[in-house]
Each structure stands twice: as C-alpha cells, then as structure tokens.
Amino acid sequence: MTSSSRPVPGIDPTRIPRHVACVMDGNGRWAEERGLRRTDGHAAGEEALFDTVEGALDLGLGWLTVYAFSTENWKRPIDEVRFLMNFNERILVGHRDDLAAKGVRIRFLGRRDRRVPRRLVKVMDETTAMTAGNRGMTLNIAFNYGGRAEIVDAVAAMMRSGVSADKVTEAALRRHLYTPDMPDPDLVVRTSGEYRISNFLLWELAYSELVFTDLYWPDFRREHLFDAVREYQARDRRFGGLRDIDRPG
Ligand code: FPP
C-alpha cells in the first residue's frame, strides 16, 4: 500500500500485484455496435483508461502498463492511424499535469521510428522528463510497441555493446530491454473477449497471470480492475515449481 491507496473490499493489501498490464481492446466494436465511428470508440476509451489509472492508484500498484498503439496498428486505415496519433497527444497533454500531481511517473516503451509524428515524440519526451522524479506509480505507455521488436532491439543493442556469445544470458538480454528496471507484469488484463497476447510484452509475460473479460474497453472501469485483482489473488502462482504443496490446509 502507498500513502494514496485505500482498502478495497475483497482484496488483500499485502498481495497486491506489483505490476498490471492492460490490453485495451474492443474500442472499434463498442463503437460499431452503437452505429458510431471506430474513432468514437477510442475516444470513449479515454474515460476507461483514466478510471483504471485511478483504480490502480487506489490499490497502490507500483506499475501499470497499457497498450496504446502496436507496431501492427500501422496497418489500420490512415484516418484511424492519424486520429490515434492526435488522440494520444491530446490525452497526454490533457492528463499529464493531473497525473504528475498524483505522483505518477510516465514512461513510454516502443520504437521511435519516423512514422511517429515529431510533435507527439516531443510531447512524450516532455511528459517523461516532467514526471521522471515522481515516486508514486509508474504508468508505462506501450506506443509503437511490439514484443518481438523489443526482443530484436535488445539483441541488436547487446551486439552493439559487444556482448560476446558466452555472455548472452537471460539477465543480459533483460538489461537491454526498453525498460530494464521494470518488474515483469504479475497480471495481464485483456478486454473484449479476445484470448490472445497480440505481441504484447512477450519476454516479460513469461509467468504472468492472464485475466480476460468480455467487456469492451470503453466499458471497463476500476471495479473491473479490482475484479481482475481478486481473481489474481485467488490463483496459485508456482513459477514452474511446486510451491502449492507447501500451502497450509
Ligand atoms: C484497441 O481497440 C485500442 C486501441 C488500438 C487504442 C487504445 C488507446 C487508448 C484507449 C488511448 C491510449 C492513450 C494513451 C495516451 C495511453 P480496437 O480498435 O482494436 O477495437 P476492435 O478490436 O473492436 O476493433
């Protein structure tokens, strides 16, 4: 628990996941079912995102990672891609002061290629810099992110820094990931009834608990995050070992 967290019924404060990652899926279908444009679905996802961030602060989470734009999302119609670029910029500018005041540190993980508009890169860099000293929750925004790309980039970075083949270990590779100090997610939540990882944090998810919900992202609220954490706390994490036999009763 942190100073800003509060007790949540049915959740053991001593076993809060350190890191939760969310795949915010179903914005398009949410909109289409209402006869709206897909971009209206993304816009409706904003409230879901910031209510979830508030819920994460309620719980005292150390890390929350959200998948905002994948390396595969460039394949979407140009108008939707353009909307998402502007939307991300607007969301950051609109919320960063409030998040900074709540002690949130904001970071980005993903590739900085030339397709990402310069204005957005500038806002991302400013946001990282202005929140770098915060010691509350870290909000990681996966943007132009792909799990395979991250592993490829880590291997390239290792080779550039001259790591020899006999020094290539899991620990060495981890040190070259986008955010080496980030603990692996304990829990991943994916909305919209899809049961896939979709190239999200492939290295880091090796032992994460996965929780899926049929809700579309725009309908997701902190209560649903709490439900996912309750489900997480009911699970038995063995990390390939046999720790369950040691449990009392
Ligand atoms: C997936 O829905 C959602 C996205 C591609 C974007 C989600 C982004 C946000 C909610 C804002 C994030 C902004 C920041 C700054 C963190 P979809 O279009 O894949 O839905 P569908 O599967 O129904 O088509």
Short mmCIF file of N, CA and C in Angstrom, two decimals, residues 144-242:
data_model
loop_
_atom_site.label_atom_id
_atom_site.label_comp_id
_atom_site.label_asym_id
_atom_site.label_seq_id
_atom_site.Cartn_x
_atom_site.Cartn_y
_atom_site.Cartn_z
N ASN A 144 3.72 2.31 -30.33
CA ASN A 144 4.53 1.76 -31.43
C ASN A 144 5.38 0.63 -30.86
N TYR A 145 4.71 -0.17 -30.06
CA TYR A 145 5.36 -1.25 -29.33
C TYR A 145 5.01 -2.60 -29.95
N GLY A 146 6.01 -3.47 -30.03
CA GLY A 146 5.79 -4.87 -30.40
C GLY A 146 6.73 -5.71 -29.55
N GLY A 147 6.24 -6.81 -29.03
CA GLY A 147 7.06 -7.66 -28.18
C GLY A 147 8.23 -8.27 -28.94
N ARG A 148 7.99 -8.70 -30.18
CA ARG A 148 9.09 -9.27 -30.96
C ARG A 148 10.11 -8.19 -31.29
N ALA A 149 9.59 -7.00 -31.65
CA ALA A 149 10.50 -5.89 -31.97
C ALA A 149 11.37 -5.57 -30.75
N GLU A 150 10.78 -5.63 -29.55
CA GLU A 150 11.56 -5.32 -28.34
C GLU A 150 12.70 -6.33 -28.16
N ILE A 151 12.40 -7.60 -28.42
CA ILE A 151 13.45 -8.63 -28.27
C ILE A 151 14.53 -8.43 -29.34
N VAL A 152 14.10 -8.16 -30.58
CA VAL A 152 15.07 -7.90 -31.66
C VAL A 152 15.93 -6.68 -31.30
N ASP A 153 15.29 -5.64 -30.80
CA ASP A 153 16.05 -4.42 -30.44
C ASP A 153 17.03 -4.71 -29.30
N ALA A 154 16.62 -5.58 -28.37
CA ALA A 154 17.50 -5.93 -27.25
C ALA A 154 18.71 -6.71 -27.77
N VAL A 155 18.48 -7.63 -28.69
CA VAL A 155 19.60 -8.41 -29.23
C VAL A 155 20.54 -7.48 -29.99
N ALA A 156 19.96 -6.56 -30.79
CA ALA A 156 20.81 -5.62 -31.54
C ALA A 156 21.62 -4.75 -30.58
N ALA A 157 20.98 -4.32 -29.49
CA ALA A 157 21.68 -3.46 -28.52
C ALA A 157 22.81 -4.25 -27.84
N MET A 158 22.56 -5.52 -27.56
CA MET A 158 23.61 -6.35 -26.95
C MET A 158 24.79 -6.49 -27.89
N MET A 159 24.47 -6.72 -29.18
CA MET A 159 25.56 -6.90 -30.15
C MET A 159 26.35 -5.60 -30.31
N ARG A 160 25.61 -4.48 -30.35
CA ARG A 160 26.29 -3.18 -30.49
C ARG A 160 27.22 -2.92 -29.31
N SER A 161 26.79 -3.37 -28.13
CA SER A 161 27.65 -3.09 -26.97
C SER A 161 28.70 -4.18 -26.78
N GLY A 162 28.80 -5.07 -27.75
CA GLY A 162 29.91 -6.03 -27.77
C GLY A 162 29.78 -7.19 -26.81
N VAL A 163 28.56 -7.54 -26.41
CA VAL A 163 28.39 -8.69 -25.52
C VAL A 163 28.76 -9.96 -26.31
N SER A 164 29.67 -10.75 -25.79
CA SER A 164 30.09 -11.95 -26.54
C SER A 164 29.09 -13.09 -26.30
N ALA A 165 29.09 -14.04 -27.22
CA ALA A 165 28.07 -15.10 -27.21
C ALA A 165 28.01 -15.82 -25.86
N ASP A 166 29.16 -16.05 -25.25
CA ASP A 166 29.14 -16.77 -23.97
C ASP A 166 28.59 -15.92 -22.83
N LYS A 167 28.41 -14.62 -23.08
CA LYS A 167 27.84 -13.74 -22.04
C LYS A 167 26.34 -13.48 -22.28
N VAL A 168 25.79 -14.12 -23.30
CA VAL A 168 24.36 -13.92 -23.59
C VAL A 168 23.56 -14.81 -22.65
N THR A 169 22.94 -14.15 -21.68
CA THR A 169 22.14 -14.87 -20.70
C THR A 169 20.77 -14.18 -20.63
N GLU A 170 19.84 -14.76 -19.91
CA GLU A 170 18.54 -14.11 -19.73
C GLU A 170 18.73 -12.75 -19.05
N ALA A 171 19.61 -12.71 -18.06
CA ALA A 171 19.81 -11.44 -17.34
C ALA A 171 20.40 -10.38 -18.27
N ALA A 172 21.32 -10.80 -19.15
CA ALA A 172 21.94 -9.83 -20.07
C ALA A 172 20.90 -9.32 -21.06
N LEU A 173 20.06 -10.22 -21.56
CA LEU A 173 19.04 -9.76 -22.51
C LEU A 173 18.08 -8.79 -21.83
N ARG A 174 17.70 -9.14 -20.61
CA ARG A 174 16.77 -8.26 -19.87
C ARG A 174 17.34 -6.85 -19.71
N ARG A 175 18.62 -6.77 -19.46
CA ARG A 175 19.25 -5.45 -19.29
C ARG A 175 19.17 -4.59 -20.54
N HIS A 176 18.88 -5.21 -21.69
CA HIS A 176 18.82 -4.45 -22.94
C HIS A 176 17.38 -4.25 -23.42
N LEU A 177 16.41 -4.63 -22.62
CA LEU A 177 15.01 -4.37 -22.99
C LEU A 177 14.73 -2.87 -22.86
N TYR A 178 13.54 -2.43 -23.34
CA TYR A 178 13.25 -0.99 -23.31
C TYR A 178 13.25 -0.42 -21.89
N THR A 179 12.73 -1.19 -20.93
CA THR A 179 12.64 -0.69 -19.54
C THR A 179 13.19 -1.77 -18.59
N PRO A 180 14.52 -1.87 -18.54
CA PRO A 180 15.14 -2.98 -17.80
C PRO A 180 14.78 -3.00 -16.32
N ASP A 181 14.45 -1.85 -15.75
CA ASP A 181 14.16 -1.82 -14.31
C ASP A 181 12.72 -2.20 -14.00
N MET A 182 11.93 -2.46 -15.02
CA MET A 182 10.50 -2.75 -14.80
C MET A 182 10.32 -4.20 -14.34
N PRO A 183 9.60 -4.42 -13.25
CA PRO A 183 9.33 -5.81 -12.87
C PRO A 183 8.39 -6.44 -13.90
N ASP A 184 8.50 -7.73 -14.11
CA ASP A 184 7.57 -8.40 -15.03
C ASP A 184 6.13 -8.21 -14.54
N PRO A 185 5.18 -8.09 -15.46
CA PRO A 185 3.78 -7.98 -15.00
C PRO A 185 3.37 -9.25 -14.24
N ASP A 186 2.71 -9.05 -13.12
CA ASP A 186 2.14 -10.19 -12.40
C ASP A 186 0.82 -10.59 -13.03
N LEU A 187 0.14 -9.59 -13.59
CA LEU A 187 -1.22 -9.80 -14.07
C LEU A 187 -1.40 -9.03 -15.38
N VAL A 188 -2.01 -9.69 -16.35
CA VAL A 188 -2.37 -9.04 -17.61
C VAL A 188 -3.87 -9.12 -17.77
N VAL A 189 -4.49 -8.01 -18.10
CA VAL A 189 -5.94 -7.99 -18.31
C VAL A 189 -6.18 -7.64 -19.77
N ARG A 190 -6.98 -8.45 -20.44
CA ARG A 190 -7.34 -8.11 -21.81
C ARG A 190 -8.86 -8.05 -21.92
N THR A 191 -9.35 -7.00 -22.51
CA THR A 191 -10.79 -6.83 -22.67
C THR A 191 -11.25 -7.36 -24.03
N SER A 192 -12.54 -7.37 -24.21
CA SER A 192 -13.25 -7.62 -25.47
C SER A 192 -13.38 -9.08 -25.88
N GLY A 193 -13.16 -10.01 -24.93
CA GLY A 193 -13.40 -11.41 -25.23
C GLY A 193 -12.42 -12.03 -26.21
N GLU A 194 -11.28 -11.40 -26.40
CA GLU A 194 -10.24 -12.00 -27.25
C GLU A 194 -9.21 -12.65 -26.33
N TYR A 195 -8.81 -13.87 -26.68
CA TYR A 195 -7.89 -14.62 -25.83
C TYR A 195 -6.53 -14.72 -26.51
N ARG A 196 -5.89 -13.59 -26.65
CA ARG A 196 -4.59 -13.56 -27.31
C ARG A 196 -3.66 -12.60 -26.57
N ILE A 197 -2.35 -12.74 -26.84
CA ILE A 197 -1.35 -11.84 -26.28
C ILE A 197 -1.04 -10.72 -27.27
N SER A 198 -1.21 -10.99 -28.56
CA SER A 198 -1.02 -9.96 -29.61
C SER A 198 0.30 -9.20 -29.49
N ASN A 199 1.38 -9.95 -29.32
CA ASN A 199 2.72 -9.33 -29.40
C ASN A 199 2.97 -8.31 -28.29
N PHE A 200 2.32 -8.51 -27.15
CA PHE A 200 2.46 -7.59 -26.01
C PHE A 200 3.48 -8.16 -25.03
N LEU A 201 4.54 -7.44 -24.72
CA LEU A 201 5.48 -7.80 -23.65
C LEU A 201 5.87 -9.29 -23.66
N LEU A 202 6.25 -9.79 -24.83
CA LEU A 202 6.45 -11.25 -24.96
C LEU A 202 7.48 -11.79 -23.97
N TRP A 203 8.55 -11.07 -23.78
CA TRP A 203 9.58 -11.54 -22.83
C TRP A 203 9.06 -11.48 -21.41
N GLU A 204 8.41 -10.38 -21.08
CA GLU A 204 8.06 -10.07 -19.69
C GLU A 204 6.86 -10.88 -19.19
N LEU A 205 6.05 -11.41 -20.11
CA LEU A 205 4.82 -12.09 -19.68
C LEU A 205 5.01 -13.57 -19.37
N ALA A 206 6.27 -14.04 -19.38
CA ALA A 206 6.50 -15.49 -19.28
C ALA A 206 5.68 -16.17 -18.17
N TYR A 207 5.57 -15.53 -17.01
CA TYR A 207 4.86 -16.16 -15.88
C TYR A 207 3.69 -15.32 -15.38
N SER A 208 3.21 -14.42 -16.20
CA SER A 208 2.10 -13.56 -15.75
C SER A 208 0.80 -14.33 -15.70
N GLU A 209 -0.04 -13.95 -14.78
CA GLU A 209 -1.41 -14.47 -14.75
C GLU A 209 -2.23 -13.68 -15.77
N LEU A 210 -3.07 -14.38 -16.52
CA LEU A 210 -3.85 -13.73 -17.56
C LEU A 210 -5.33 -13.72 -17.16
N VAL A 211 -5.94 -12.57 -17.24
CA VAL A 211 -7.38 -12.46 -16.96
C VAL A 211 -8.05 -11.83 -18.18
N PHE A 212 -9.09 -12.50 -18.67
CA PHE A 212 -9.80 -11.99 -19.84
C PHE A 212 -11.22 -11.61 -19.44
N THR A 213 -11.72 -10.54 -20.03
CA THR A 213 -13.10 -10.16 -19.77
C THR A 213 -13.77 -9.86 -21.11
N ASP A 214 -15.08 -10.13 -21.16
CA ASP A 214 -15.82 -9.88 -22.40
C ASP A 214 -16.14 -8.40 -22.59
N LEU A 215 -15.97 -7.59 -21.55
CA LEU A 215 -16.28 -6.16 -21.71
C LEU A 215 -15.44 -5.54 -22.79
N TYR A 216 -16.01 -4.62 -23.53
CA TYR A 216 -15.20 -3.82 -24.44
C TYR A 216 -14.49 -2.75 -23.61
N TRP A 217 -13.31 -2.33 -24.08
CA TRP A 217 -12.52 -1.40 -23.29
C TRP A 217 -13.31 -0.15 -22.83
N PRO A 218 -14.13 0.49 -23.69
CA PRO A 218 -14.80 1.71 -23.21
C PRO A 218 -15.73 1.47 -22.00
N ASP A 219 -16.12 0.20 -21.76
CA ASP A 219 -16.98 -0.10 -20.61
C ASP A 219 -16.18 -0.51 -19.37
N PHE A 220 -14.88 -0.57 -19.49
CA PHE A 220 -14.03 -1.03 -18.38
C PHE A 220 -13.86 0.10 -17.37
N ARG A 221 -13.98 -0.22 -16.09
CA ARG A 221 -13.81 0.77 -15.02
C ARG A 221 -12.97 0.16 -13.91
N ARG A 222 -12.61 0.98 -12.93
CA ARG A 222 -11.73 0.48 -11.87
C ARG A 222 -12.30 -0.76 -11.17
N GLU A 223 -13.63 -0.84 -11.07
CA GLU A 223 -14.25 -2.02 -10.44
C GLU A 223 -13.83 -3.30 -11.16
N HIS A 224 -13.69 -3.20 -12.48
CA HIS A 224 -13.30 -4.40 -13.26
C HIS A 224 -11.82 -4.72 -13.02
N LEU A 225 -11.02 -3.67 -12.81
CA LEU A 225 -9.62 -3.91 -12.43
C LEU A 225 -9.59 -4.62 -11.07
N PHE A 226 -10.44 -4.16 -10.16
CA PHE A 226 -10.48 -4.80 -8.83
C PHE A 226 -10.91 -6.28 -8.97
N ASP A 227 -11.90 -6.53 -9.84
CA ASP A 227 -12.32 -7.93 -10.07
C ASP A 227 -11.14 -8.77 -10.56
N ALA A 228 -10.37 -8.19 -11.48
CA ALA A 228 -9.22 -8.94 -12.04
C ALA A 228 -8.20 -9.22 -10.94
N VAL A 229 -8.00 -8.25 -10.04
CA VAL A 229 -7.03 -8.46 -8.96
C VAL A 229 -7.55 -9.52 -7.97
N ARG A 230 -8.88 -9.51 -7.74
CA ARG A 230 -9.44 -10.57 -6.87
C ARG A 230 -9.19 -11.94 -7.50
N GLU A 231 -9.40 -12.03 -8.82
CA GLU A 231 -9.17 -13.30 -9.50
C GLU A 231 -7.68 -13.69 -9.40
N TYR A 232 -6.83 -12.71 -9.58
CA TYR A 232 -5.38 -12.94 -9.46
C TYR A 232 -5.03 -13.48 -8.07
N GLN A 233 -5.64 -12.86 -7.05
CA GLN A 233 -5.29 -13.28 -5.68
C GLN A 233 -5.80 -14.68 -5.37
N ALA A 234 -6.80 -15.13 -6.15
CA ALA A 234 -7.33 -16.49 -5.92
C ALA A 234 -6.49 -17.54 -6.64
N ARG A 235 -5.55 -17.11 -7.46
CA ARG A 235 -4.76 -18.07 -8.22
C ARG A 235 -3.52 -18.51 -7.44
N ASP A 236 -2.96 -19.60 -7.91
CA ASP A 236 -1.82 -20.20 -7.24
C ASP A 236 -0.64 -20.07 -8.19
N ARG A 237 0.28 -19.18 -7.86
CA ARG A 237 1.41 -18.95 -8.77
C ARG A 237 2.59 -19.81 -8.37
N ARG A 238 3.01 -20.68 -9.27
CA ARG A 238 4.08 -21.62 -8.92
C ARG A 238 5.37 -21.38 -9.69
N PHE A 239 5.33 -20.55 -10.72
CA PHE A 239 6.53 -20.25 -11.49
C PHE A 239 7.28 -21.51 -11.91
N GLY A 240 6.57 -22.55 -12.27
CA GLY A 240 7.21 -23.79 -12.71
C GLY A 240 7.63 -24.69 -11.57
N GLY A 241 7.49 -24.22 -10.34
CA GLY A 241 7.86 -25.03 -9.18
C GLY A 241 6.65 -25.74 -8.60
N LEU A 242 6.78 -26.16 -7.34
CA LEU A 242 5.70 -26.92 -6.71
C LEU A 242 5.23 -26.25 -5.43
#
